[in-house]
Short mmCIF file of C-alpha atoms in Angstrom, two decimals:
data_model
loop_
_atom_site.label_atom_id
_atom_site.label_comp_id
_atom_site.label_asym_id
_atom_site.label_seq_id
_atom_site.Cartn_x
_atom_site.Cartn_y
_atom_site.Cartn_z
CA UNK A 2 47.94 109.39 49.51
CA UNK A 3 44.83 110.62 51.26
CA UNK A 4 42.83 111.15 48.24
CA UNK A 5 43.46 107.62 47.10
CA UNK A 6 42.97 106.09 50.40
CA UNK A 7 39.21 108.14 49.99
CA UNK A 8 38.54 107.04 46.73
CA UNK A 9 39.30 103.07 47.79
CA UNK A 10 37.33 103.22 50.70
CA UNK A 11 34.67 104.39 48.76
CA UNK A 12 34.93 101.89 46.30
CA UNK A 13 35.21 99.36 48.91
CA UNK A 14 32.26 100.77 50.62
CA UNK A 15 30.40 100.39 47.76
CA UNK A 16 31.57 96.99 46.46
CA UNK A 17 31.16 95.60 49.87
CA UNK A 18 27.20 96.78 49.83
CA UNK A 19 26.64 95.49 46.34
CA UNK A 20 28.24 92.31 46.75
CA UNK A 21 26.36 91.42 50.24
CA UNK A 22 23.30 92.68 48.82
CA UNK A 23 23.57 90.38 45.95
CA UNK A 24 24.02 88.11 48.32
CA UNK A 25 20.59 88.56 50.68
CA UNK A 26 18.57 89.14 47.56
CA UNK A 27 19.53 85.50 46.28
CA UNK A 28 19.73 83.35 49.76
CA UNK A 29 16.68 85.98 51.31
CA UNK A 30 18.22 84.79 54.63
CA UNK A 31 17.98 87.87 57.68
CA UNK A 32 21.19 86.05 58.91
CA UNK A 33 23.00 87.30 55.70
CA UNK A 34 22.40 91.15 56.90
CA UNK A 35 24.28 93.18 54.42
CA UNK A 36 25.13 95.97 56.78
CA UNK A 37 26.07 93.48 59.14
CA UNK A 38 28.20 91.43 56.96
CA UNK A 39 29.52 95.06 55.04
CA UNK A 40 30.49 96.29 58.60
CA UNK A 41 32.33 93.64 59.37
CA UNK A 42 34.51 93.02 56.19
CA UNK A 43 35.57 96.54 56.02
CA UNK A 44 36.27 96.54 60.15
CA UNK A 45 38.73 93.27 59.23
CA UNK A 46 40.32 94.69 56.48
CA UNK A 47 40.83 98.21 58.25
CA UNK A 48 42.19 95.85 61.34
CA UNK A 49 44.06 94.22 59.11
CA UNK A 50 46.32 97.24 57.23
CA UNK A 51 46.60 98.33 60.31
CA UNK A 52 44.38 101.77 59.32
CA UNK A 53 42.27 103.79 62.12
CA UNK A 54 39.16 104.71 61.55
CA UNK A 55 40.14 108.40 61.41
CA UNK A 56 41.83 107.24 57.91
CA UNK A 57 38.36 106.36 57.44
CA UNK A 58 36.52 109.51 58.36
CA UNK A 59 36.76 111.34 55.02
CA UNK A 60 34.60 108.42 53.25
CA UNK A 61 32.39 108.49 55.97
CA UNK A 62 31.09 111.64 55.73
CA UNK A 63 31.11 111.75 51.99
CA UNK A 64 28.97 108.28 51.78
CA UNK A 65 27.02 109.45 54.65
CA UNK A 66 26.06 113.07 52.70
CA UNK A 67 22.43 111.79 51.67
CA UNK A 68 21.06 109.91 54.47
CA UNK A 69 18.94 113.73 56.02
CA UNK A 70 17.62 113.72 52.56
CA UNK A 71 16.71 109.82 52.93
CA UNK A 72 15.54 110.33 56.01
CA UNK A 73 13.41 113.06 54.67
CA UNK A 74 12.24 110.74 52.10
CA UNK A 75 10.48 108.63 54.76
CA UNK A 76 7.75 110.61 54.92
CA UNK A 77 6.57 109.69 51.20
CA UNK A 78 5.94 105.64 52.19
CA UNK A 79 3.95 107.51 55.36
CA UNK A 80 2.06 109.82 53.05
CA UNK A 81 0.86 106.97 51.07
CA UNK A 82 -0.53 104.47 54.05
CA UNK A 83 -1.84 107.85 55.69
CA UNK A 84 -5.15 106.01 55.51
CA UNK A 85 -4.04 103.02 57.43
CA UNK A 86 -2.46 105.95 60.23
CA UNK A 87 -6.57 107.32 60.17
CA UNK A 88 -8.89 104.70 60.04
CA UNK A 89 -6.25 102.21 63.05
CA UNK A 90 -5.21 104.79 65.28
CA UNK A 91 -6.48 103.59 68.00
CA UNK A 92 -4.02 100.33 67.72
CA UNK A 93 -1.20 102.19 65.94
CA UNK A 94 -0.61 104.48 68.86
CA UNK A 95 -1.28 101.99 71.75
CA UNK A 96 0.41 99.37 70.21
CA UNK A 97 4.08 101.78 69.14
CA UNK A 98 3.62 103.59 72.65
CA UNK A 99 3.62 100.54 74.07
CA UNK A 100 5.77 98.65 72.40
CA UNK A 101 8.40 101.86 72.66
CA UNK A 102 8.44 102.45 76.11
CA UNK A 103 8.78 98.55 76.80
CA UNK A 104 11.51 97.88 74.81
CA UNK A 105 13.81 100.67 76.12
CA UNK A 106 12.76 99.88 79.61
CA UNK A 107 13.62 96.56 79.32
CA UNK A 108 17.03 97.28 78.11
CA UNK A 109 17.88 99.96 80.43
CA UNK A 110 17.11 97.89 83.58
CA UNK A 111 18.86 94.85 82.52
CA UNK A 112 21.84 96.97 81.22
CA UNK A 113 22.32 98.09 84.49
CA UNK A 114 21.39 95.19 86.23
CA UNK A 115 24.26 93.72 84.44
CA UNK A 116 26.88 97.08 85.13
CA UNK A 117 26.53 98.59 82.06
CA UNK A 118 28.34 101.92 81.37
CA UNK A 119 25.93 104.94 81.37
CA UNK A 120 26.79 105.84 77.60
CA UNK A 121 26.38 102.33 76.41
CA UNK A 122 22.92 102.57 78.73
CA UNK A 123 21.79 105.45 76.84
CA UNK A 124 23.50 104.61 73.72
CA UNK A 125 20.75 101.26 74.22
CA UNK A 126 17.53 103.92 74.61
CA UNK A 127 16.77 104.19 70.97
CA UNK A 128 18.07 100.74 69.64
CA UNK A 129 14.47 100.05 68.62
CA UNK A 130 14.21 102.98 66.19
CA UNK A 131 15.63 103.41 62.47
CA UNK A 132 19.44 104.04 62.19
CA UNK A 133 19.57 107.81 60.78
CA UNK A 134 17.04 109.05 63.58
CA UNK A 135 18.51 106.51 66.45
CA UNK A 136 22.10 108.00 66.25
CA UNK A 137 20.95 111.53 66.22
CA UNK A 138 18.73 110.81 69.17
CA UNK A 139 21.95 108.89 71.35
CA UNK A 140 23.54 112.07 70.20
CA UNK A 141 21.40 114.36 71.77
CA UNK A 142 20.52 112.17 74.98
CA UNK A 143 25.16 111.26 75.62
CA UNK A 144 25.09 107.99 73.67
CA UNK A 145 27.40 106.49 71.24
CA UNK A 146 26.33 107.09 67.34
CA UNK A 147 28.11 103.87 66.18
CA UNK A 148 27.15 102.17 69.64
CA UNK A 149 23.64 102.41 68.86
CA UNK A 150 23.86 101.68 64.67
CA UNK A 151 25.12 98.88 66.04
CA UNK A 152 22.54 98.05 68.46
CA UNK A 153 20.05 98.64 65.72
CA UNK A 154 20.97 96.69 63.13
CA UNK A 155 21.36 93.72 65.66
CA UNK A 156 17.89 94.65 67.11
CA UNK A 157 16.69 94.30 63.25
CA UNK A 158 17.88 91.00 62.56
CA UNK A 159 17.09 90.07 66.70
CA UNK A 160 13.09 91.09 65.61
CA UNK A 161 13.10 89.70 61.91
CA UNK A 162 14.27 86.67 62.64
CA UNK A 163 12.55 85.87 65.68
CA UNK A 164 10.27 88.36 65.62
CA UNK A 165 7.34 86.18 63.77
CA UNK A 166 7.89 82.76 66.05
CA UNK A 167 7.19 85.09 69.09
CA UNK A 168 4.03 86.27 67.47
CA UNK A 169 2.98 82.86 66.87
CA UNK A 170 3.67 81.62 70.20
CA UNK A 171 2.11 84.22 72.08
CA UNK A 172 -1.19 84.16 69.50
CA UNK A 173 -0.99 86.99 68.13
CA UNK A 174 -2.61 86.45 64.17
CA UNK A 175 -3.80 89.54 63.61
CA UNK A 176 -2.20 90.73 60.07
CA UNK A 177 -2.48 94.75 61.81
CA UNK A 178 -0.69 93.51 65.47
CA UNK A 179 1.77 91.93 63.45
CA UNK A 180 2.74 94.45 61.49
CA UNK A 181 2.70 96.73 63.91
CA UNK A 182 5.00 94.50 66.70
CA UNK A 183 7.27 94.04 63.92
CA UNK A 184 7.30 97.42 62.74
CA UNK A 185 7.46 99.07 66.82
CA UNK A 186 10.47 96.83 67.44
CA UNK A 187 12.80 96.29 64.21
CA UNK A 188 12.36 99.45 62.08
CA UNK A 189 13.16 98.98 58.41
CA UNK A 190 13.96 95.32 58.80
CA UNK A 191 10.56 94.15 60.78
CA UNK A 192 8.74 95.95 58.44
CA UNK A 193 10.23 93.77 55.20
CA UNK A 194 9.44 90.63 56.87
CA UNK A 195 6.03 92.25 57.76
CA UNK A 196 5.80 93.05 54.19
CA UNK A 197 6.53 89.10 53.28
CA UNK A 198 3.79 88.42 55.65
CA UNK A 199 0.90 90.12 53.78
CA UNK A 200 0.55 93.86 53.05
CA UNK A 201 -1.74 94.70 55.61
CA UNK A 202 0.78 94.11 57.54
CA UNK A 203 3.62 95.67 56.02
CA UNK A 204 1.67 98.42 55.50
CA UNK A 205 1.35 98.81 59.55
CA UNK A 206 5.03 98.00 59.31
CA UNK A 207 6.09 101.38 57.95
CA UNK A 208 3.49 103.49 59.67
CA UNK A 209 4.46 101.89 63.39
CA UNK A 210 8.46 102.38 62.12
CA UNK A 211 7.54 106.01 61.50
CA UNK A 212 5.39 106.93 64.45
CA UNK A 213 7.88 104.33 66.64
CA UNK A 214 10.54 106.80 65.55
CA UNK A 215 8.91 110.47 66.52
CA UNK A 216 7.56 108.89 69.91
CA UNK A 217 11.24 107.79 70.90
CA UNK A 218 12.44 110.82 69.46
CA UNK A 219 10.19 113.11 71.81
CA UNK A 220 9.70 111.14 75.34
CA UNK A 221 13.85 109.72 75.02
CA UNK A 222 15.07 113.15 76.74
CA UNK A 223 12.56 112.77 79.71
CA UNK A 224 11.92 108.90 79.52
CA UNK A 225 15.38 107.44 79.31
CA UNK A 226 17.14 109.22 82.86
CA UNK A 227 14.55 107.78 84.70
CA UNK A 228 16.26 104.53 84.61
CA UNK A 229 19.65 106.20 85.07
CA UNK A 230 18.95 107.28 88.58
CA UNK B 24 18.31 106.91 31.78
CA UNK B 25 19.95 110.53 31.99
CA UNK B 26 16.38 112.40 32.37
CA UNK B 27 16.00 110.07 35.42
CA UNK B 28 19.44 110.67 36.92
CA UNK B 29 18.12 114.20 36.50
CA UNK B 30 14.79 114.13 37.99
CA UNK B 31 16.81 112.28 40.68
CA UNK B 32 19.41 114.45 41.32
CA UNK B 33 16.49 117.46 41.57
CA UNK B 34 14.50 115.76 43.78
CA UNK B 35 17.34 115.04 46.40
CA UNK B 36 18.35 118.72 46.10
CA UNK B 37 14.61 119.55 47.17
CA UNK B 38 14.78 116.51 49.98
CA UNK B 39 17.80 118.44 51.02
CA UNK B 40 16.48 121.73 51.48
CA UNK B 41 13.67 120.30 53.62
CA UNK B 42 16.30 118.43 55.68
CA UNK B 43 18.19 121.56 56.12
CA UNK B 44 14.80 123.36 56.95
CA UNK B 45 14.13 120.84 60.19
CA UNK B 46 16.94 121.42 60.45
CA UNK B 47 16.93 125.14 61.27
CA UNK B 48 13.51 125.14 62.90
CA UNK B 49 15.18 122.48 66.05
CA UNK B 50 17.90 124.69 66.18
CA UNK B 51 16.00 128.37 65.99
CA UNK B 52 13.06 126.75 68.64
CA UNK B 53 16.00 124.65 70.93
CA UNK B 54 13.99 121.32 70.39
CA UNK B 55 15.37 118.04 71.96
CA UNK B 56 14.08 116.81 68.93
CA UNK B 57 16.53 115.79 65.94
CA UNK B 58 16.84 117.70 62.72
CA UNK B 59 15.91 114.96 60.40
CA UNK B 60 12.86 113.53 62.68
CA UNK B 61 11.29 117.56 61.99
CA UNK B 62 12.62 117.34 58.30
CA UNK B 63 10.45 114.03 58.05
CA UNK B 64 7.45 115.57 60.02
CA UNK B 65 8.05 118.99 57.61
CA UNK B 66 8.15 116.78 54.55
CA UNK B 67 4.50 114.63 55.81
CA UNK B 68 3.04 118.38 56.44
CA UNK B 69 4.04 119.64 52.52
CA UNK B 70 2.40 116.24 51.22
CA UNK B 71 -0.75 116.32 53.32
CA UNK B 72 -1.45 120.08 52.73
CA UNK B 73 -0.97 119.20 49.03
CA UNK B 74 2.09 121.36 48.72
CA UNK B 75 4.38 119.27 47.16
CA UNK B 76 3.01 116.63 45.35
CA UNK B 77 4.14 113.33 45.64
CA UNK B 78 5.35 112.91 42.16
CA UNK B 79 7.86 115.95 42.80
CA UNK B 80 9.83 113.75 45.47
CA UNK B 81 8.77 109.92 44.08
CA UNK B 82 12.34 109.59 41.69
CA UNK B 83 14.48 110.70 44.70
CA UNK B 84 12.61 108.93 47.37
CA UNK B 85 12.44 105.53 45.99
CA UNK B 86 16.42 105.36 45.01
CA UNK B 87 17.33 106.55 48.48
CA UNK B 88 14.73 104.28 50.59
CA UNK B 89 15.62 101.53 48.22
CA UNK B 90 19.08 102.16 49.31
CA UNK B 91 18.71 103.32 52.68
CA UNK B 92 20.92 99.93 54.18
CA UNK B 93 23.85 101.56 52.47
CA UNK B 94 24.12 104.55 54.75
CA UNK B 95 24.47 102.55 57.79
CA UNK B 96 27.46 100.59 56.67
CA UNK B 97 29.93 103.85 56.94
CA UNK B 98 28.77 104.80 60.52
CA UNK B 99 28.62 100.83 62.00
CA UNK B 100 32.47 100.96 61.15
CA UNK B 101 32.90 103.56 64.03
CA UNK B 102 32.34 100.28 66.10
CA UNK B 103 35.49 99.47 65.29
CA UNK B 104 36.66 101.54 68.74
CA UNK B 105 34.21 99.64 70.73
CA UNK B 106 36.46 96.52 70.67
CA UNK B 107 37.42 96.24 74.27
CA UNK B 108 33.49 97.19 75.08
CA UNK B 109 32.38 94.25 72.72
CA UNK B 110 35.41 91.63 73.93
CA UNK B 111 34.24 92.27 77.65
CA UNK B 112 30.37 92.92 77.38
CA UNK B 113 29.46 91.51 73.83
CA UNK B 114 27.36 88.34 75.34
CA UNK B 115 25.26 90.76 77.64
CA UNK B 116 24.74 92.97 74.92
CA UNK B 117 23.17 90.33 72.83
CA UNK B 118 21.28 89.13 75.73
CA UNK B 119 19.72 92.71 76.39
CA UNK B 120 19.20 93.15 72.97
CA UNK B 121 17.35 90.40 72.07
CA UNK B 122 15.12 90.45 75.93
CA UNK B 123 14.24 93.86 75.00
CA UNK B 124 13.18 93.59 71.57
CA UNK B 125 11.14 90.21 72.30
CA UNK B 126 9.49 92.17 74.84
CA UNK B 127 8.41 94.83 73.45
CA UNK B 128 7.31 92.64 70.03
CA UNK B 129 5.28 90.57 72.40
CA UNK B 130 3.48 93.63 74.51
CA UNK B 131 2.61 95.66 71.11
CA UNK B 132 1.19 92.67 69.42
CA UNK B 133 -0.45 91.18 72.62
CA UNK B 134 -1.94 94.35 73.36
CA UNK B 135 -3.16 95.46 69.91
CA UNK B 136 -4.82 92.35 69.03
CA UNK B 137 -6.40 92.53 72.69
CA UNK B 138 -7.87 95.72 71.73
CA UNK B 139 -8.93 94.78 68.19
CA UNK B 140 -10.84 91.89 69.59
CA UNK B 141 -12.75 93.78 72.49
CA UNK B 142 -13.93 96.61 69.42
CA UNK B 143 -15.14 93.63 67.64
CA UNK B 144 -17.80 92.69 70.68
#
């Protein structure tokens, strides 16, 4: 029974991804979020059959097997705008520094000015930063992992969405601030609308995602109580 | 077709090891830092120093970014327990969420075109 229940929810897994990728790659609408739309199909149909999520678990951790190695393949993209990292580093490490240490600030104090939890607080702390490194750093600092995928892929389609109006309204036109806001804020998904923008600034997409994801990484433990006092 | 699948499945053996590597070194030196964050930053190092070329990990690395979305799907489900969190605090979620990430958006751009412009002068 449990090997076929695996083997569905793998399937389903799968199928689900396809079919809502198929999806965003014809309408190219940020509203039709495949994880987003994925997550919530299989959370219905689990709700549904009235099956926990520890019938669940198994699939999990087989579908989840590859993301260290994909997460180790993010250096390759970073390797090959290494020149944009040299010759702006000035703006890339103002600008993600910045940016970083705004964003969680910002959540943090209105979490708790509106009662949050302290796990959901610090499961907020790296909401900014790609999913695979995000949930291992809410793991390390007493967050929730599937808190804060959540968080993140709502922060990505928050940023890509209205991300590039904000730009606009606040004047900001430069192709490399751009990028980079994008890239600080909304990870993976900033930098693809960057990328639509022009390739300067997807280009400072991926390198702010990158850095965005070390800095939060390394000041989180020390930067993130400080709000918690 | 199949000597792809190959090269792929050899190249994610090799992203493995490296992931396993940062792995070990966060663990051996009792870093705060995560496993795969030093993987990536071990992986960047082997590139720049010329190591490991980047044709060695190019197969590998441009199935699993391509696919990277796919990952998340399986550990957003876990979400599913955070039902009575979402029912009572799901609005001020989504208005923290989307404060904090319009903030910062606005103070990285703001900021970097500021200092863009006063290089120009």
């Amino acid at each position: 029974m449990s090997q076929v229940l695996f083997i569905v929810f793998v399937l389903l897994t799968l199928g689900a991804y396809l079919a809502t990728r198929w999806l965003f790659l014809t309408y190219r609408s940020p509203l039709l979020n495949p994880v987003f739309l994925s997550t919530v199909a299989l959370i219905a149909l689990l709700q549904a059959t009235g099956l926990t999520l520890e019938d669940y678990r198994p699939a999990k951790d087989f579908m989840t097997f590859l993301l260290g190695p994909a997460t180790v393949a993010l250096a390759l993209p970073l390797y090959h705008n290494r020149q944009v990292l040299t010759r702006h580093a000035l703006p890339v490490l103002s600008g993600v520094v910045a940016g970083s240490l705004t964003t969680m600030a910002a959540a943090l104090v209105v979490g708790r000015v509106l009662q949050l939890d302290r796990g959901v607080l610090l499961s907020l702390g790296p909401k900014s930063v790609t999913v695979p490194i995000a949930v291992e750093i809410s793991r390390l600092n007493g967050g929730e992992a599937s808190l804060t995928a959540a968080f993140v892929v709502a922060t990505g389609m928050i940023g890509s969405i209205a991300g590039p109006a904000l730009l606009t309204l606040c004047r900001v036109q430069s192709p490399v601030a751009r990028g980079l806001a994008l890239g600080t804020v909304s990870h993976g998904q900033g930098t693809a609308v960057a990328l639509l923008e022009s390739e300067t600034a997807g280009a400072m997409g991926g390198v702010a995602m990158a850095i965005a994801a070390v800095f939060t990484a390394l000041v989180a433990p020390y930067y993130l109580p400080l709000f918690l006092q | 077709m199949a000597t792809n699948l190959i090269k792929i499945i050899w190249q994610t053996v090799l992203l493995w090891l490296v992931f396993r590597l940062g792995v070990f070194v966060v663990g051996a030196l009792h870093l705060s830092l995560p496993g795969n964050v030093a993987g990536m930053l071990l992986m960047f190092a082997l590139l720049a120093s010329g190591l490991v070329k980047p044709a060695c990990i190019e197969a590998a690395s441009g199935f699993l970014l391509k696919h990277f979305a796919f990952f998340f799907i399986p550990i957003s489900v876990g979400l599913m327990s955070f039902g009575s969190l979402m029912r009572q605090s799901g609005l001020a979620l989504l208005a923290i969420l989307l404060l904090s990430a319009l903030a910062g958006a606005a103070v990285t751009g703001v900021s970097v075109q500021l200092l863009q412009r006063r290089r120009e002068r």
